[in-house]
PDB file of N, CA, C and O in Angstrom:
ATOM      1  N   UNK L   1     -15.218   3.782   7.542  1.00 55.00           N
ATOM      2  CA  UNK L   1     -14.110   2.913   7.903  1.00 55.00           C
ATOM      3  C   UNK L   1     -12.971   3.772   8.435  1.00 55.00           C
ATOM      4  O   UNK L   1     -12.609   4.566   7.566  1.00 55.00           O
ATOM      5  N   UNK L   2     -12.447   3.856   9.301  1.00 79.00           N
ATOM      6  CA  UNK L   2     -11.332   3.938  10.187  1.00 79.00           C
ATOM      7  C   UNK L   2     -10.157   3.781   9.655  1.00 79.00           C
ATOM      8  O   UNK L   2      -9.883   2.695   9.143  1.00 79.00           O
ATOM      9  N   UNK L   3      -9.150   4.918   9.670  1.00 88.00           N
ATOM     10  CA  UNK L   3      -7.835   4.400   9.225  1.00 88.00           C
ATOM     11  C   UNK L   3      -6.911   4.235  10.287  1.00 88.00           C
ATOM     12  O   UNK L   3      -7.247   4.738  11.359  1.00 88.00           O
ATOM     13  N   UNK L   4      -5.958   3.718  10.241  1.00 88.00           N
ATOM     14  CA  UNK L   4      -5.023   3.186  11.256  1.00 88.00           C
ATOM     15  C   UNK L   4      -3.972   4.636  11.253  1.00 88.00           C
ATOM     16  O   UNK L   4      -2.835   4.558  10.786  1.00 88.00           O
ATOM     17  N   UNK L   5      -4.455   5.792  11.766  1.00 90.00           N
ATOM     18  CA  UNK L   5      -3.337   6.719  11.680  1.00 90.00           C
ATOM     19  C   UNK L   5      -1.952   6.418  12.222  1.00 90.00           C
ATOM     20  O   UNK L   5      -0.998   6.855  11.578  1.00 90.00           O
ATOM     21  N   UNK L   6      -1.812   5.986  12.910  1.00 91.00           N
ATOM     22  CA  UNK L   6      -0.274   5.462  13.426  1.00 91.00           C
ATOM     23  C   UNK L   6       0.456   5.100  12.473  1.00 91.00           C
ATOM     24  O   UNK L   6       1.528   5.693  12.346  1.00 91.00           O
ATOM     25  N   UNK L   7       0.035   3.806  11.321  1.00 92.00           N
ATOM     26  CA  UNK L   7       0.438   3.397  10.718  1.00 92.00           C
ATOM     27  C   UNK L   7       0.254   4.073   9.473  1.00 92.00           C
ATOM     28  O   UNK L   7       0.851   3.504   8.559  1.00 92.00           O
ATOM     29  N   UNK L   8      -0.337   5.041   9.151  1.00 92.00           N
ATOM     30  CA  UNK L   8      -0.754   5.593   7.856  1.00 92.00           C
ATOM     31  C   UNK L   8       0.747   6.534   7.765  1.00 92.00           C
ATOM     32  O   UNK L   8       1.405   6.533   6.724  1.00 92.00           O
ATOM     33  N   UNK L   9       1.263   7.477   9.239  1.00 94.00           N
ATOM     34  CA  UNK L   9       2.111   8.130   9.909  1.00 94.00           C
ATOM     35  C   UNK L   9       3.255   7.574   9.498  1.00 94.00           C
ATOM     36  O   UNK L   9       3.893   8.236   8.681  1.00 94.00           O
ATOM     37  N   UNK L  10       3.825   6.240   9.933  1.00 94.00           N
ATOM     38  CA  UNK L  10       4.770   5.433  10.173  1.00 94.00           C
ATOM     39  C   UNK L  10       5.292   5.285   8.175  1.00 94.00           C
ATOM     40  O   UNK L  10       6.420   5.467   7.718  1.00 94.00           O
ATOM     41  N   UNK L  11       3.946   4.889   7.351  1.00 93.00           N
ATOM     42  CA  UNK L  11       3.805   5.117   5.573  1.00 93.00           C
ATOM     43  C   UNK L  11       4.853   6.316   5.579  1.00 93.00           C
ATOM     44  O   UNK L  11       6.075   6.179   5.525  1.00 93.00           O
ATOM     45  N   UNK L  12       4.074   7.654   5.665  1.00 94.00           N
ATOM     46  CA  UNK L  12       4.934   8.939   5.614  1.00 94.00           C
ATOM     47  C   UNK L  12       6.026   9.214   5.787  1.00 94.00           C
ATOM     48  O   UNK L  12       6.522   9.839   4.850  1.00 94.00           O
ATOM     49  N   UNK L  13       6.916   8.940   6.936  1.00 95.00           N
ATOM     50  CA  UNK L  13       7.859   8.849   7.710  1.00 95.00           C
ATOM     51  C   UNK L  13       8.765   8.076   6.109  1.00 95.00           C
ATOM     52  O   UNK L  13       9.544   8.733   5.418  1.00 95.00           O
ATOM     53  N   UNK L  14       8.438   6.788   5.871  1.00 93.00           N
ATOM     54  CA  UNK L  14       8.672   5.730   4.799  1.00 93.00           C
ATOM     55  C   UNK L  14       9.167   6.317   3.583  1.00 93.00           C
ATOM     56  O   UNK L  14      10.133   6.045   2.870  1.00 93.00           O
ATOM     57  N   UNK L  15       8.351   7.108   3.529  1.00 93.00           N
ATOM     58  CA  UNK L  15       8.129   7.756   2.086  1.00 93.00           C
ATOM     59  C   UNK L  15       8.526   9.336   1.880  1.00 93.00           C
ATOM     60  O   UNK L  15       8.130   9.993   0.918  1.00 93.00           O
ATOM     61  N   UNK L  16       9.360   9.845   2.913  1.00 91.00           N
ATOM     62  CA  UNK L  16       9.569  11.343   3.235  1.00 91.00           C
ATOM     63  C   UNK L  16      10.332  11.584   1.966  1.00 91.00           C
ATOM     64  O   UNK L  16      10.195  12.642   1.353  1.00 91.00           O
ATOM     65  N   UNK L  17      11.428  10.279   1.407  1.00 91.00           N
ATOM     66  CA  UNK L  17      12.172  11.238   0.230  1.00 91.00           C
ATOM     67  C   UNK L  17      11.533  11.064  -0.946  1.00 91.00           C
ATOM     68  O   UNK L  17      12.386  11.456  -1.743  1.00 91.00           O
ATOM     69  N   UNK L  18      10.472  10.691  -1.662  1.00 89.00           N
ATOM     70  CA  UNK L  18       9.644  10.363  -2.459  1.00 89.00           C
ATOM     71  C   UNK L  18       8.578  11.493  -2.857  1.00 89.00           C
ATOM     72  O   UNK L  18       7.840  11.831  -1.931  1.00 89.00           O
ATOM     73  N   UNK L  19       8.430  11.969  -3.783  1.00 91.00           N
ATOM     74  CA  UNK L  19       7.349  12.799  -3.637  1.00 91.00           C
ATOM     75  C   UNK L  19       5.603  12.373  -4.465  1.00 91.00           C
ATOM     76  O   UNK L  19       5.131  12.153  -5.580  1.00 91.00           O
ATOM     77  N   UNK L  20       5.095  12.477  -2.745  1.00 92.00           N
ATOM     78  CA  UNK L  20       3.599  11.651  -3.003  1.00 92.00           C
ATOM     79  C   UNK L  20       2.835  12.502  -3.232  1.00 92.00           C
ATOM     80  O   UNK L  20       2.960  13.705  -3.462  1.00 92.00           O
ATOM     81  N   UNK L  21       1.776  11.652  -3.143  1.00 94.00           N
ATOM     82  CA  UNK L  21       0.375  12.739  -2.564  1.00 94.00           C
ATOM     83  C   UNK L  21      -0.554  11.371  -1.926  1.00 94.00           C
ATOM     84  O   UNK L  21      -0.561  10.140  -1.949  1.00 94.00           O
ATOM     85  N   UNK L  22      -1.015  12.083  -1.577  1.00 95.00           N
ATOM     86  CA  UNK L  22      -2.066  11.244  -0.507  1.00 95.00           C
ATOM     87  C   UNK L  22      -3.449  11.106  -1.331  1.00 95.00           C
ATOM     88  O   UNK L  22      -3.571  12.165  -1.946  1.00 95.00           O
ATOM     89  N   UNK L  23      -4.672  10.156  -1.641  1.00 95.00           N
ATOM     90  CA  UNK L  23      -6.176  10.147  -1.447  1.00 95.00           C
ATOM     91  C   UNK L  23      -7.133   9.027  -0.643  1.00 95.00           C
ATOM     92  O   UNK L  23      -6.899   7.899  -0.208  1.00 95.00           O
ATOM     93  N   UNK L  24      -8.354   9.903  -0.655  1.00 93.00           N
ATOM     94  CA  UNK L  24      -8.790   8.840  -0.150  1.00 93.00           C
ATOM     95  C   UNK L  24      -9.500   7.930  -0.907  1.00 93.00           C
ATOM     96  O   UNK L  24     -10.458   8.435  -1.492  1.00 93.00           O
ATOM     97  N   UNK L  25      -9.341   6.801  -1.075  1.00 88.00           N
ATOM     98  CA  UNK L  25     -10.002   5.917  -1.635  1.00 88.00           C
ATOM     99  C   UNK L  25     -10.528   4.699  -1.166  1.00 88.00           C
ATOM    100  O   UNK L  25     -10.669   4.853   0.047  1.00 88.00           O
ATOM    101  N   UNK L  26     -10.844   3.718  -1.447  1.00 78.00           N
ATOM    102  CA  UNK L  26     -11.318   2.127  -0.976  1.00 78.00           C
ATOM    103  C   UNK L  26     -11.751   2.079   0.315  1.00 78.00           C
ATOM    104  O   UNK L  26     -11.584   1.005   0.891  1.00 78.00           O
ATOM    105  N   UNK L  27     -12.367   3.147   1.035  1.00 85.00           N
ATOM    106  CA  UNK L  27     -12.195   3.142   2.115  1.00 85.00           C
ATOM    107  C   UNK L  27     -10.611   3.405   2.992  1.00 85.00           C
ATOM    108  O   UNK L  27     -10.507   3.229   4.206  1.00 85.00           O
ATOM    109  N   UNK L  28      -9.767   3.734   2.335  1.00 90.00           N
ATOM    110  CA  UNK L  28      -8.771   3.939   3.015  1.00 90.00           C
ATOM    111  C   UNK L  28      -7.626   4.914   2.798  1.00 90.00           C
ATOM    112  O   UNK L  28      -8.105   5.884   2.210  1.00 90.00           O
ATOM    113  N   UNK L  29      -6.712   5.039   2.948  1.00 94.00           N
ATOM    114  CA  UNK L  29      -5.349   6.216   2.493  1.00 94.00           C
ATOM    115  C   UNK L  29      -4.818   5.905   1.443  1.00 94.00           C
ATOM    116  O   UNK L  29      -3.777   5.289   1.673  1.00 94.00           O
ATOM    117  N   UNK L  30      -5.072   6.060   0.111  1.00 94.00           N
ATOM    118  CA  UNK L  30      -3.926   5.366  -0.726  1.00 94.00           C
ATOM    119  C   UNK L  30      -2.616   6.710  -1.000  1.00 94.00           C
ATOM    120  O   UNK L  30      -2.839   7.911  -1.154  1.00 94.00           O
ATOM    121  N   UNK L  31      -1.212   5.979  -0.987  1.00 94.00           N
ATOM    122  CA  UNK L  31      -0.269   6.973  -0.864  1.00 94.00           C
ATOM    123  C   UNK L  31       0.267   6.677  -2.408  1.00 94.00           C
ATOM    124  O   UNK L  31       0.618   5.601  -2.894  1.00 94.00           O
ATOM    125  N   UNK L  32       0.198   8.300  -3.156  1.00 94.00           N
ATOM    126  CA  UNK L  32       0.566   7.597  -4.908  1.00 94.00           C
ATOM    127  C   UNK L  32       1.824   7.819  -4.934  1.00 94.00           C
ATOM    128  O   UNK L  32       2.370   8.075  -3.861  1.00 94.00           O
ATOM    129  N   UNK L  33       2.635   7.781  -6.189  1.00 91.00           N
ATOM    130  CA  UNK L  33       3.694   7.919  -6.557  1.00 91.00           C
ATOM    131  C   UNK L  33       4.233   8.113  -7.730  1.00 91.00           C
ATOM    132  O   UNK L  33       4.821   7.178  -8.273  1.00 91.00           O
ATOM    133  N   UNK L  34       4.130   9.445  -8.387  1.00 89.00           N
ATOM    134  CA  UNK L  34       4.022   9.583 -10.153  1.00 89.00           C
ATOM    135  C   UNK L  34       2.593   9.166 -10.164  1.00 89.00           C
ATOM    136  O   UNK L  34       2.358   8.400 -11.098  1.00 89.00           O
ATOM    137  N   UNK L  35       1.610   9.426  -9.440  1.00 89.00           N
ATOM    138  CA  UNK L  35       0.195   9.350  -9.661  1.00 89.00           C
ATOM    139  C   UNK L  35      -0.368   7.481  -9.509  1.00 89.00           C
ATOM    140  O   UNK L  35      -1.439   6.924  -9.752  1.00 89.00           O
ATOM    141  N   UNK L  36       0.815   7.043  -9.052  1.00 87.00           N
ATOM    142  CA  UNK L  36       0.087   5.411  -9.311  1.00 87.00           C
ATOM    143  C   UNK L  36      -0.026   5.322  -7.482  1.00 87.00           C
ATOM    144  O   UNK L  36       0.616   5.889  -6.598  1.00 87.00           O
ATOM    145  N   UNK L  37      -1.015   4.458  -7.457  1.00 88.00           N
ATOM    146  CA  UNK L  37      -1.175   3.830  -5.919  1.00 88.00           C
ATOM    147  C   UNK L  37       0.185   2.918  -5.668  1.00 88.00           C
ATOM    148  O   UNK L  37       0.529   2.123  -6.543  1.00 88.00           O
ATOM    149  N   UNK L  38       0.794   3.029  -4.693  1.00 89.00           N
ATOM    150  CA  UNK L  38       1.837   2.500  -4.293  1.00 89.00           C
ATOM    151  C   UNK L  38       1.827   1.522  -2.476  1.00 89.00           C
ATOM    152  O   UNK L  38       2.355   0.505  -2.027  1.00 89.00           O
ATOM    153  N   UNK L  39       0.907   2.589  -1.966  1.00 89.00           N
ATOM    154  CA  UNK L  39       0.544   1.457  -0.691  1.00 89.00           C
ATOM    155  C   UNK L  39      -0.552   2.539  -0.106  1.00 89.00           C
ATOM    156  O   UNK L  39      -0.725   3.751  -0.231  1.00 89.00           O
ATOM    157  N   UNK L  40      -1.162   1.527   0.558  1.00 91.00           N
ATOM    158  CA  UNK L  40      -2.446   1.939   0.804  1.00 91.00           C
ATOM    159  C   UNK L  40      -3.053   1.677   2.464  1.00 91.00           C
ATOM    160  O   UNK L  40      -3.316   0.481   2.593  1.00 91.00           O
ATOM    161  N   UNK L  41      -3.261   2.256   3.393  1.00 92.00           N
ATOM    162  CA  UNK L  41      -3.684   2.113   4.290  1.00 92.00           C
ATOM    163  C   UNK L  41      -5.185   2.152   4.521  1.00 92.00           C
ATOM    164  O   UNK L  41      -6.010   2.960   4.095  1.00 92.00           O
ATOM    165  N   UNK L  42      -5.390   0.754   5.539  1.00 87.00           N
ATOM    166  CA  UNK L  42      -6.928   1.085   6.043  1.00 87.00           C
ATOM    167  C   UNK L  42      -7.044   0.576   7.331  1.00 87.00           C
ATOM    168  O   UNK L  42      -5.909   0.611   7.807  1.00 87.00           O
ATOM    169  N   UNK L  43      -7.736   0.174   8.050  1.00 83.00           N
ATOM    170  CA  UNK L  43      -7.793  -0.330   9.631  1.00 83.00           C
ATOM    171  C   UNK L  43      -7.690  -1.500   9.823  1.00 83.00           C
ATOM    172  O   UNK L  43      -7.677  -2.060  10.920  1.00 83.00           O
ATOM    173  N   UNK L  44      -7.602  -2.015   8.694  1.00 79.00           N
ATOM    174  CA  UNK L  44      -6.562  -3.704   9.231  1.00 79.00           C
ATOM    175  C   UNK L  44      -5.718  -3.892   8.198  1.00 79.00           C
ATOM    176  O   UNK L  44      -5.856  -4.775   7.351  1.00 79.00           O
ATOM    177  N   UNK L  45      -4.775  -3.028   8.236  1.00 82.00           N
ATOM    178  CA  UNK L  45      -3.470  -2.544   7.672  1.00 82.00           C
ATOM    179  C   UNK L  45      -3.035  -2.346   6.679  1.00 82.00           C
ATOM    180  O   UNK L  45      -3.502  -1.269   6.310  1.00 82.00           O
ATOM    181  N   UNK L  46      -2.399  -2.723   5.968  1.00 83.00           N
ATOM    182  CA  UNK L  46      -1.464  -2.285   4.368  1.00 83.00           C
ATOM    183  C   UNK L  46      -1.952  -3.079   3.446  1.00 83.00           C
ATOM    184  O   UNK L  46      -2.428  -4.189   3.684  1.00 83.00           O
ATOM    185  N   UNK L  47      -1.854  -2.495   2.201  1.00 83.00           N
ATOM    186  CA  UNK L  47      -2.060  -2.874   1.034  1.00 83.00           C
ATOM    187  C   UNK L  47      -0.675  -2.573   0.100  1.00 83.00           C
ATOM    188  O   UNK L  47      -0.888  -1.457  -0.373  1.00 83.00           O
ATOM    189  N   UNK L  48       0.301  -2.922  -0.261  1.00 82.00           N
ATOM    190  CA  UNK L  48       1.650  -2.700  -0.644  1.00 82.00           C
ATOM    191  C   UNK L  48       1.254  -3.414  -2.273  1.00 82.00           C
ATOM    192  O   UNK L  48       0.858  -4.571  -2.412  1.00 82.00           O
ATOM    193  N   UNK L  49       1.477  -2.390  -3.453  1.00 81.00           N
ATOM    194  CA  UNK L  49       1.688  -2.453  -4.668  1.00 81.00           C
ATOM    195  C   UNK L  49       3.305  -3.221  -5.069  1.00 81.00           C
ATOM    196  O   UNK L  49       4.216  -2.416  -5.267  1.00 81.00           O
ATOM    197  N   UNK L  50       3.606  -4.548  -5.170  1.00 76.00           N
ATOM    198  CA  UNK L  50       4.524  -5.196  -5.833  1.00 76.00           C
ATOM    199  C   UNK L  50       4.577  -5.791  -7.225  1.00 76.00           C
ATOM    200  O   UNK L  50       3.610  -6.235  -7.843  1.00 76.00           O
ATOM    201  N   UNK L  51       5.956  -5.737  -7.678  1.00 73.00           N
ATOM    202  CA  UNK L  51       5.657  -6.418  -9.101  1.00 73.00           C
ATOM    203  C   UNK L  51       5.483  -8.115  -9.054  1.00 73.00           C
ATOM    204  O   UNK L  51       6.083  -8.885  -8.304  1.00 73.00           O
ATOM    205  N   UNK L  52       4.599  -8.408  -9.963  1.00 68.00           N
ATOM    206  CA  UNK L  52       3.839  -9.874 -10.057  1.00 68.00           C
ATOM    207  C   UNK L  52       4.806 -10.838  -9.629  1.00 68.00           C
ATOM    208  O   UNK L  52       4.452 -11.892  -9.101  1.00 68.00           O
ATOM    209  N   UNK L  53       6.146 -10.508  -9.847  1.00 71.00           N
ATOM    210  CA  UNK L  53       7.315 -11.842 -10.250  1.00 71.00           C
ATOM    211  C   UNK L  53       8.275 -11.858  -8.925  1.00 71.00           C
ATOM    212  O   UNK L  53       9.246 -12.562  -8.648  1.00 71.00           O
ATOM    213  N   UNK L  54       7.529 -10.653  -8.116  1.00 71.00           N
ATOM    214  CA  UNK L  54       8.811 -10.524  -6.548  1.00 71.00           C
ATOM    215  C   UNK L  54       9.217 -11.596  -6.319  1.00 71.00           C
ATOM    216  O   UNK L  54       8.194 -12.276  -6.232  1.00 71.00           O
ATOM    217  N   UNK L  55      10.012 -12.194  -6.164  1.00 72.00           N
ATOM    218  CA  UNK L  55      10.485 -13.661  -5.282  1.00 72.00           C
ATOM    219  C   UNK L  55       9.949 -13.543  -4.097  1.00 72.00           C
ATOM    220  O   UNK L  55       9.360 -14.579  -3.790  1.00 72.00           O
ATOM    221  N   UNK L  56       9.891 -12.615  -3.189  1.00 68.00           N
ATOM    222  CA  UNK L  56       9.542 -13.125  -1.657  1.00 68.00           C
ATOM    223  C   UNK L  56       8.296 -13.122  -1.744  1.00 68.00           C
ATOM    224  O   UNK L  56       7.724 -13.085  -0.654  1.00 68.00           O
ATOM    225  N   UNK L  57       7.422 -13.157  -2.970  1.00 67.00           N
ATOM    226  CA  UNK L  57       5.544 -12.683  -2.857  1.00 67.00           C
ATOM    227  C   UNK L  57       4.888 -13.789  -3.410  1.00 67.00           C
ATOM    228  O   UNK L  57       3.712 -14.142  -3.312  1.00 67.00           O
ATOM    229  N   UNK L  58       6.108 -14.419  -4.179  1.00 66.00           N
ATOM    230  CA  UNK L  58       5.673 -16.141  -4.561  1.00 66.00           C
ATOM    231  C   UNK L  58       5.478 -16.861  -3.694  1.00 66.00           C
ATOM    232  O   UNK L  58       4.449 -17.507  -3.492  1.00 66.00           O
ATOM    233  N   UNK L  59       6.444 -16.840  -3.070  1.00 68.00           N
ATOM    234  CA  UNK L  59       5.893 -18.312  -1.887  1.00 68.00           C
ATOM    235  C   UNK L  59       4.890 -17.747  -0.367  1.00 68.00           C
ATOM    236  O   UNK L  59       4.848 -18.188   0.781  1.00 68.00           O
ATOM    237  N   UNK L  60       4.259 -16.721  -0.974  1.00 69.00           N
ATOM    238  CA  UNK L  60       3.309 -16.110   0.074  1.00 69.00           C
ATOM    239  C   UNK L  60       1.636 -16.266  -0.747  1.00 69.00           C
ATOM    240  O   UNK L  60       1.209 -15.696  -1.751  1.00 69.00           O
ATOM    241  N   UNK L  61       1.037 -17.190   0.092  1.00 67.00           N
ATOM    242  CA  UNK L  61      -0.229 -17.282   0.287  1.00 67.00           C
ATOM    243  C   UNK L  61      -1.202 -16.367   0.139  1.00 67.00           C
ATOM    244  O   UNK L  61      -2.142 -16.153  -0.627  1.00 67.00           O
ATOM    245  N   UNK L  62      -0.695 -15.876   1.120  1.00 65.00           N
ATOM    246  CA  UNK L  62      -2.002 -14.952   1.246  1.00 65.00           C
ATOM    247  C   UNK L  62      -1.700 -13.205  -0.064  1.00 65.00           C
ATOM    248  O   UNK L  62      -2.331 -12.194   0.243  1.00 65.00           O
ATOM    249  N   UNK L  63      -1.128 -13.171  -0.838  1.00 63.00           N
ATOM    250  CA  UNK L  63      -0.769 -12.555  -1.782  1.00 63.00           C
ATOM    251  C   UNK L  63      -1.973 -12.771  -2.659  1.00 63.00           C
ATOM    252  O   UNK L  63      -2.867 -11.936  -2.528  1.00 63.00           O
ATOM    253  N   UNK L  64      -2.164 -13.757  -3.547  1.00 59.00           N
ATOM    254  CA  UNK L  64      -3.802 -14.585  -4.292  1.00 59.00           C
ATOM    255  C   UNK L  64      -4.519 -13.853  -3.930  1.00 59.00           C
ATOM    256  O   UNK L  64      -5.330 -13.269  -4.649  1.00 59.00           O
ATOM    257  N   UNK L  65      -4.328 -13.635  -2.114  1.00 57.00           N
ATOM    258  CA  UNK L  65      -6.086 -13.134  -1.921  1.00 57.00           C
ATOM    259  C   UNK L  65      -6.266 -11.971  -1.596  1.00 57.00           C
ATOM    260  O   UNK L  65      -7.400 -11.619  -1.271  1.00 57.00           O
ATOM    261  N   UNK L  66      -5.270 -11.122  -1.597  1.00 56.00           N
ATOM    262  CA  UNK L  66      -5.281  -9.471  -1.318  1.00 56.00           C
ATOM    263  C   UNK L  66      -6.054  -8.990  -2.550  1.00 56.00           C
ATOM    264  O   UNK L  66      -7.110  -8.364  -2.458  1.00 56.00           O
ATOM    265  N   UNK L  67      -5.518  -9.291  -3.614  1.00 53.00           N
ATOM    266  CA  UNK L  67      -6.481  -8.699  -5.027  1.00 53.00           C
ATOM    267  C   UNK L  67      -6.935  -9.559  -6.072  1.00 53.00           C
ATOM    268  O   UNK L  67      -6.984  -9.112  -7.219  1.00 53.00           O
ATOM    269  N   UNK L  68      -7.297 -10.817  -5.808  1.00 47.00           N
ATOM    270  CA  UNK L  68      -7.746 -11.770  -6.781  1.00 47.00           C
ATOM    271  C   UNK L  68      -7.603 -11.163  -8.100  1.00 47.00           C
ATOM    272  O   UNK L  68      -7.992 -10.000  -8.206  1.00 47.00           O
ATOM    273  N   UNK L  69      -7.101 -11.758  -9.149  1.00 48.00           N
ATOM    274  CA  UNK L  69      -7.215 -11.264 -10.215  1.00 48.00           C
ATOM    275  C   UNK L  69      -5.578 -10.380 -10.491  1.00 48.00           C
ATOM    276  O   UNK L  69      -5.065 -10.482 -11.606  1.00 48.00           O
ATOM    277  N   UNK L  70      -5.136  -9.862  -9.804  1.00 51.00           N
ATOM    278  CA  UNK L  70      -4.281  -8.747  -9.747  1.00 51.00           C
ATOM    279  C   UNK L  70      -2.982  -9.031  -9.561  1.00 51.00           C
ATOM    280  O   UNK L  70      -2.145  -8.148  -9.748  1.00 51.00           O
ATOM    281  N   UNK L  71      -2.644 -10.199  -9.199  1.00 44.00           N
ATOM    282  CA  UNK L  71      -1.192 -10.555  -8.611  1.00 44.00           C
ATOM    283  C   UNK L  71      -1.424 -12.121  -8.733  1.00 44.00           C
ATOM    284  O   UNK L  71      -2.330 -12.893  -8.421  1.00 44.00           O
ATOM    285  N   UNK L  72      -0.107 -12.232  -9.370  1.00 39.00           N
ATOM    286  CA  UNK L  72       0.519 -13.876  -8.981  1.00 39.00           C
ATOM    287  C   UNK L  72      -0.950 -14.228 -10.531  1.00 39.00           C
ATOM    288  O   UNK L  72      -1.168 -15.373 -10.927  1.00 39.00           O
TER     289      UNK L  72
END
């Protein structure tokens, strides 16, 4: 599977004052943070780690189906 380097790039850029580390996993880039996955790139785009109760992630749909089980 293919990662979207542009956008994996654009992550980095994001995250310059943070100190990460990069692996590869799920097929894709996951970028950690204190060792936890925090967002994750693959070739049809982001995977962004939020807490369950975000207000703007409630009234989003398609949230349910990024990780069944995992959110909301």
């Amino acid at each position: 599977m293919a990662i979207d380097q542009d956008l994996a790039e654009q992550v980095r850029s994001l995250l310059r004052d943070e100190t990460t580390s990069e692996k590869y996993i799920f097929g894709g880039l996951a970028f950690l943070i204190a060792g936890y996955m925090a967002v994750a790139v693959g070739d049809e785009g982001l995977l962004i780690r939020v807490a369950p109760d975000a207000e703007w992630i409630t009234g989003d749909p398609r949230a349910s189906n990024a990780m069944p089980g995992r959110c909301l």
